[in-house]
Amino acid sequence: MTLQLFLLAAAGLFAIGLYGALSQQSIVMLMMGLELMLNGVILATAAFWYFLTPGGSDGQVLIVVIITAMAVEMAAGFAVVTAIYRSRQVDMTDGASDLRG
Amino acid sequence: MAATVLFWVLAVAAVGFGFAVFRLGSMAQVTFALLASFLAVAGLVLLLGLGYLGVVIALMMVIEMVIMAVFMIMYMMNPAGLMPMAMYHNKAGSMTIAVGTFAVLAAGILLVHWPVRRGVPPPDPTFALGEALMSGQMLTMMTLGVALFATIVTCVVLATNRGRYDRFGDDLRSGPAGGDGR
C-alpha cells in the first residue's frame, strides 16, 4: 500500500473513463465514462490526503466537492438527455452535433 | 498484510469492473458493473481511514446507479442485450488517447519525487471534516449548497414538458393547427 499504487489505480480508472467518454455513441454511456473519471479523481484525492497531508482536512473537503460535482453532473446530464430526446428524439452523440466548431 | 491483500483485491476489482462497463453487452449488466467499480473505490477510501466519506460514496452510488438503470432502459439502444450491436465511434482513436493518457499519468506517478508525509491522521477524521466544514471551509459548504439548489432548478426547467407558450411565444396565432397554438 503506497501512494504510487493508489495513484496508478486512479490513473487506470481515469483512462478507462476517458476511453468510454470518447468512444461511446450513447449519451448515457458517455456519462458513465465521465463518472468513472471522477471516480478515479476521488481515489487519487483520498490517497493524496492519506499519504501526504493527513494532518489537515482540506483533502477530505475536496472529496466532498468532487462527490457533489458527480451528483450535479449526473442530474444535469440526465435532464439534458431528457430535454434533447423530447424535442427531437436524439439519444446519440452523433445526432447532437450543433455546437461542432 | 491484510490491508495489502485488501488493497489489491479492491484495486483490481475497481479497474476490472470499470473496464467491463464498456465491454458488456447488456445495459443492466453495465450499470451494475459501474456500481461494483464504485463500491470497490468506496472500499479503498474506507481502507484509507475515511469512514464517513467511504460510506457516503457507497450509499450515494447505490442510489445513483439504481436511478441510472431506469434511464438506461429508457434511452439505451440495446437495453437488455438482446440485439448485439456496436455502439462505438472512433474506437481506435479513443483507445490510443486513453492508453496515452494512462502512460503519461503513470510516468508522472512513478517519476515524480513525492514529498514526505506531513502530520498524522486525526483520531476521528469524520469529526475533523465536520469541524472544517462548519468553520474554515464554511464558504465551500455554502457554495456547494447553492450549486445543488441551482442544479435542482436547472433539472426541473430542462426536464419539464414544453407548453405551447414555449413553442410559439406569446403570439399564439403564429403557430400551426389553425392558429390557436395547439
Coordinates of C-alpha atoms in Angstrom, one line a residue:
Chain A
M1 CA 0.0 0.0 0.0
T2 CA 1.9 3.0 -1.3
L3 CA 0.9 6.4 -2.8
Q4 CA 2.1 5.3 -6.2
L5 CA -0.1 2.1 -6.2
F6 CA -3.2 4.1 -5.3
L7 CA -2.4 6.7 -7.9
L8 CA -1.8 4.0 -10.6
A9 CA -5.2 2.5 -9.8
A10 CA -6.8 6.0 -10.0
A11 CA -5.0 6.7 -13.3
G12 CA -6.3 3.4 -14.6
L13 CA -9.9 4.4 -13.7
F14 CA -9.4 7.8 -15.3
A15 CA -8.0 6.4 -18.5
I16 CA -10.9 3.8 -18.8
G17 CA -13.4 6.6 -18.2
L18 CA -11.7 8.7 -20.8
Y19 CA -11.9 5.9 -23.3
G20 CA -15.6 5.4 -22.6
A21 CA -16.4 9.1 -22.8
L22 CA -14.6 9.4 -26.2
S23 CA -15.8 6.1 -27.8
Q24 CA -19.4 5.7 -26.8
Q25 CA -22.2 6.8 -29.0
S26 CA -24.9 6.7 -26.4
I27 CA -25.1 9.9 -24.3
V28 CA -25.9 7.8 -21.2
M29 CA -22.8 5.6 -21.7
L30 CA -20.7 8.8 -22.3
M31 CA -21.9 10.0 -18.8
M32 CA -20.8 6.7 -17.3
G33 CA -17.4 7.4 -18.7
L34 CA -17.4 10.8 -17.0
E35 CA -18.5 9.2 -13.8
L36 CA -15.6 6.7 -14.0
M37 CA -13.1 9.5 -14.5
L38 CA -14.4 11.3 -11.4
N39 CA -14.3 8.0 -9.6
G40 CA -10.5 7.9 -10.3
V41 CA -10.2 11.5 -9.1
I42 CA -11.9 10.6 -5.8
L43 CA -9.4 7.8 -5.3
A44 CA -6.4 9.9 -6.1
T45 CA -7.6 12.7 -3.7
A46 CA -8.1 10.2 -0.8
A47 CA -4.7 8.8 -1.4
F48 CA -3.1 12.3 -1.5
W49 CA -4.8 13.1 1.8
Y50 CA -3.7 9.9 3.5
F51 CA -0.1 9.7 2.2
L52 CA 0.9 13.4 2.0
T53 CA -1.1 15.7 4.3
P54 CA -3.2 13.7 6.7
G55 CA -2.9 16.5 9.3
G56 CA -5.3 18.9 7.7
S57 CA -8.9 18.2 6.5
D58 CA -8.6 20.0 3.1
G59 CA -8.3 16.7 1.3
Q60 CA -11.5 15.5 2.8
V61 CA -13.3 18.7 1.9
L62 CA -12.0 18.3 -1.7
I63 CA -13.6 14.8 -1.8
V64 CA -16.9 16.3 -0.7
V65 CA -16.6 18.8 -3.5
I66 CA -15.9 16.0 -6.1
I67 CA -18.8 13.9 -4.8
T68 CA -21.1 16.9 -5.2
A69 CA -19.7 17.6 -8.7
M70 CA -20.5 13.9 -9.5
A71 CA -24.1 14.3 -8.4
V72 CA -24.6 17.6 -10.2
E73 CA -23.1 16.1 -13.4
M74 CA -25.4 13.1 -13.3
A75 CA -28.6 15.1 -12.6
A76 CA -27.9 17.8 -15.1
G77 CA -26.8 15.3 -17.7
F78 CA -30.0 13.3 -17.4
A79 CA -32.1 16.5 -17.6
V80 CA -30.3 17.5 -20.8
V81 CA -30.8 14.0 -22.3
T82 CA -34.4 14.1 -21.4
A83 CA -34.8 17.6 -22.9
I84 CA -33.0 16.8 -26.2
Y85 CA -34.8 13.4 -26.5
R86 CA -38.1 15.1 -26.0
S87 CA -37.5 17.8 -28.6
R88 CA -36.0 15.7 -31.4
Q89 CA -35.6 12.0 -30.4
V90 CA -31.8 12.2 -30.1
D91 CA -30.2 9.8 -27.8
M92 CA -26.8 9.5 -29.5
T93 CA -23.9 12.0 -29.5
D94 CA -23.7 11.9 -33.3
G95 CA -27.2 13.4 -33.5
A96 CA -26.4 16.3 -31.3
S97 CA -23.5 18.0 -33.1
D98 CA -25.0 21.5 -33.2
L99 CA -22.1 23.0 -31.3
R100 CA -19.5 21.4 -33.5
G101 CA -16.9 24.0 -34.2
Chain B
M1 CA -0.6 -7.7 5.4
A2 CA -4.4 -7.9 5.3
A3 CA -4.6 -4.3 4.2
T4 CA -2.2 -5.0 1.3
V5 CA -4.3 -8.0 0.1
L6 CA -7.5 -6.0 0.5
F7 CA -5.9 -3.1 -1.5
W8 CA -5.0 -5.4 -4.4
V9 CA -8.4 -7.1 -4.4
L10 CA -10.3 -3.8 -4.4
A11 CA -8.0 -2.0 -6.8
V12 CA -8.2 -4.9 -9.3
A13 CA -12.0 -5.0 -8.8
A14 CA -12.3 -1.2 -9.4
V15 CA -10.3 -1.2 -12.6
G16 CA -11.7 -4.6 -13.8
F17 CA -15.4 -3.7 -13.3
G18 CA -14.6 -0.2 -14.8
F19 CA -13.3 -1.8 -17.9
A20 CA -16.3 -4.2 -18.0
V21 CA -18.6 -1.1 -18.2
F22 CA -17.6 -0.6 -21.9
R23 CA -17.3 -4.3 -22.7
L24 CA -20.6 -5.9 -21.6
G25 CA -23.5 -6.1 -24.0
S26 CA -26.5 -5.8 -21.6
M27 CA -27.2 -2.4 -20.2
A28 CA -28.4 -3.8 -16.9
Q29 CA -25.0 -5.6 -16.5
V30 CA -23.2 -2.3 -17.5
T31 CA -25.0 -0.4 -14.7
F32 CA -24.1 -3.0 -12.1
A33 CA -20.5 -3.2 -13.3
L34 CA -20.2 0.5 -12.8
L35 CA -21.8 0.1 -9.3
A36 CA -19.3 -2.6 -8.5
S37 CA -16.4 -0.3 -9.5
F38 CA -17.8 2.5 -7.3
L39 CA -18.2 0.2 -4.4
A40 CA -14.6 -1.0 -4.8
V41 CA -13.4 2.6 -4.7
A42 CA -15.6 3.2 -1.7
G43 CA -13.8 0.3 -0.1
L44 CA -10.4 1.7 -0.9
V45 CA -11.5 5.1 0.6
L46 CA -12.5 3.2 3.8
L47 CA -9.2 1.4 3.7
L48 CA -7.5 4.9 3.9
G49 CA -9.4 5.5 7.2
L50 CA -12.1 7.8 5.7
G51 CA -15.0 6.0 7.3
Y52 CA -17.7 8.7 6.7
L53 CA -16.7 9.5 3.1
G54 CA -16.4 5.9 2.1
V55 CA -19.9 5.1 3.4
V56 CA -21.3 8.3 1.7
I57 CA -19.8 7.2 -1.6
A58 CA -21.2 3.7 -1.2
L59 CA -24.7 4.9 -0.3
M60 CA -24.8 7.6 -3.0
M61 CA -23.6 5.3 -5.7
V62 CA -26.1 2.6 -4.9
I63 CA -29.0 5.0 -5.3
E64 CA -27.4 6.7 -8.3
M65 CA -26.9 3.5 -10.2
V66 CA -30.4 2.3 -9.5
I67 CA -31.8 5.6 -10.9
M68 CA -29.3 5.2 -13.8
A69 CA -30.6 1.7 -14.6
V70 CA -34.1 3.3 -15.2
F71 CA -32.6 5.9 -17.5
M72 CA -30.5 3.2 -19.2
I73 CA -33.6 1.3 -20.1
M74 CA -35.3 4.5 -21.2
Y75 CA -32.6 5.7 -23.5
M76 CA -30.4 2.8 -24.5
M77 CA -30.2 1.5 -28.0
N78 CA -29.9 -2.1 -26.6
P79 CA -31.4 -2.2 -23.2
A80 CA -31.4 -5.9 -22.4
G81 CA -28.6 -7.0 -24.6
L82 CA -31.0 -8.9 -26.9
M83 CA -29.8 -7.3 -30.1
P84 CA -26.0 -7.1 -30.0
M85 CA -24.7 -4.0 -31.8
A86 CA -21.7 -1.8 -31.9
M87 CA -22.2 1.4 -30.0
Y88 CA -18.8 2.9 -30.6
H89 CA -17.4 5.6 -32.8
N90 CA -13.7 6.2 -33.4
K91 CA -12.8 3.2 -31.2
A92 CA -9.1 3.0 -32.2
G93 CA -8.6 6.8 -31.7
S94 CA -10.2 6.7 -28.3
M95 CA -8.2 3.7 -27.2
T96 CA -5.0 5.4 -28.3
I97 CA -5.8 8.6 -26.4
A98 CA -6.8 6.6 -23.3
V99 CA -3.7 4.5 -23.3
G100 CA -1.5 7.6 -24.0
T101 CA -3.2 9.4 -21.1
F102 CA -2.6 6.5 -18.8
A103 CA 1.1 6.2 -19.9
V104 CA 1.7 9.9 -19.2
L105 CA -0.1 9.8 -15.8
A106 CA 1.8 6.6 -14.8
A107 CA 5.1 8.1 -15.9
G108 CA 4.3 11.2 -13.7
I109 CA 3.3 9.0 -10.8
L110 CA 6.4 6.9 -10.9
L111 CA 9.0 9.6 -11.7
V112 CA 7.8 12.5 -9.5
H113 CA 9.7 12.7 -6.2
W114 CA 6.7 12.9 -3.9
P115 CA 7.1 15.0 -0.7
V116 CA 7.3 13.2 2.6
R117 CA 4.2 12.8 4.7
R118 CA 3.4 15.7 7.0
G119 CA 1.3 15.2 10.1
V120 CA -0.7 12.2 11.2
P121 CA -4.4 11.4 10.5
P122 CA -6.6 12.9 13.2
P123 CA -8.1 10.3 15.7
D124 CA -11.5 10.9 14.2
P125 CA -11.3 12.1 10.6
T126 CA -15.1 12.5 10.4
F127 CA -15.1 14.9 13.3
A128 CA -12.2 16.8 11.7
L129 CA -14.2 17.0 8.4
G130 CA -17.3 18.3 10.1
E131 CA -15.4 20.8 12.1
A132 CA -13.7 22.1 8.9
L133 CA -17.0 22.3 7.0
M134 CA -18.6 24.3 9.8
S135 CA -15.7 26.7 10.4
G136 CA -12.8 27.2 8.0
Q137 CA -14.5 25.6 4.9
M138 CA -17.9 27.1 5.6
L139 CA -17.8 29.1 2.4
T140 CA -17.1 25.9 0.4
M141 CA -20.1 24.2 2.0
M142 CA -22.4 27.2 1.3
T143 CA -21.2 27.3 -2.3
L144 CA -22.0 23.6 -2.7
G145 CA -25.4 24.2 -1.2
V146 CA -26.2 26.9 -3.7
A147 CA -24.8 24.9 -6.6
L148 CA -27.0 21.9 -5.6
F149 CA -30.0 24.2 -5.4
A150 CA -29.2 25.7 -8.8
T151 CA -29.0 22.1 -10.1
I152 CA -32.5 21.3 -8.8
V153 CA -33.9 24.3 -10.6
T154 CA -32.0 23.6 -13.8
C155 CA -33.1 20.0 -13.9
V156 CA -36.7 20.8 -13.3
V157 CA -36.6 23.5 -16.0
L158 CA -34.9 21.2 -18.5
A159 CA -37.0 18.1 -17.8
T160 CA -40.4 19.8 -17.7
N161 CA -42.5 19.4 -20.8
R162 CA -42.7 22.4 -23.1
G163 CA -46.0 24.1 -23.2
R164 CA -47.4 26.0 -26.2
Y165 CA -46.1 29.3 -24.9
D166 CA -42.5 27.9 -25.0
R167 CA -43.0 26.6 -28.6
F168 CA -44.7 29.6 -30.2
G169 CA -44.0 32.5 -27.9
D170 CA -46.7 34.8 -26.6
D171 CA -48.4 35.2 -30.1
L172 CA -50.4 32.0 -30.3
R173 CA -51.8 32.9 -33.7
S174 CA -48.4 32.2 -35.3
G175 CA -48.5 28.5 -34.5
P176 CA -49.8 25.7 -36.7
A177 CA -53.2 24.0 -36.4
G178 CA -55.4 26.9 -37.1
G179 CA -53.5 29.5 -35.2
D180 CA -54.8 28.7 -31.7
G181 CA -51.4 27.5 -30.6
R182 CA -52.2 23.8 -30.0

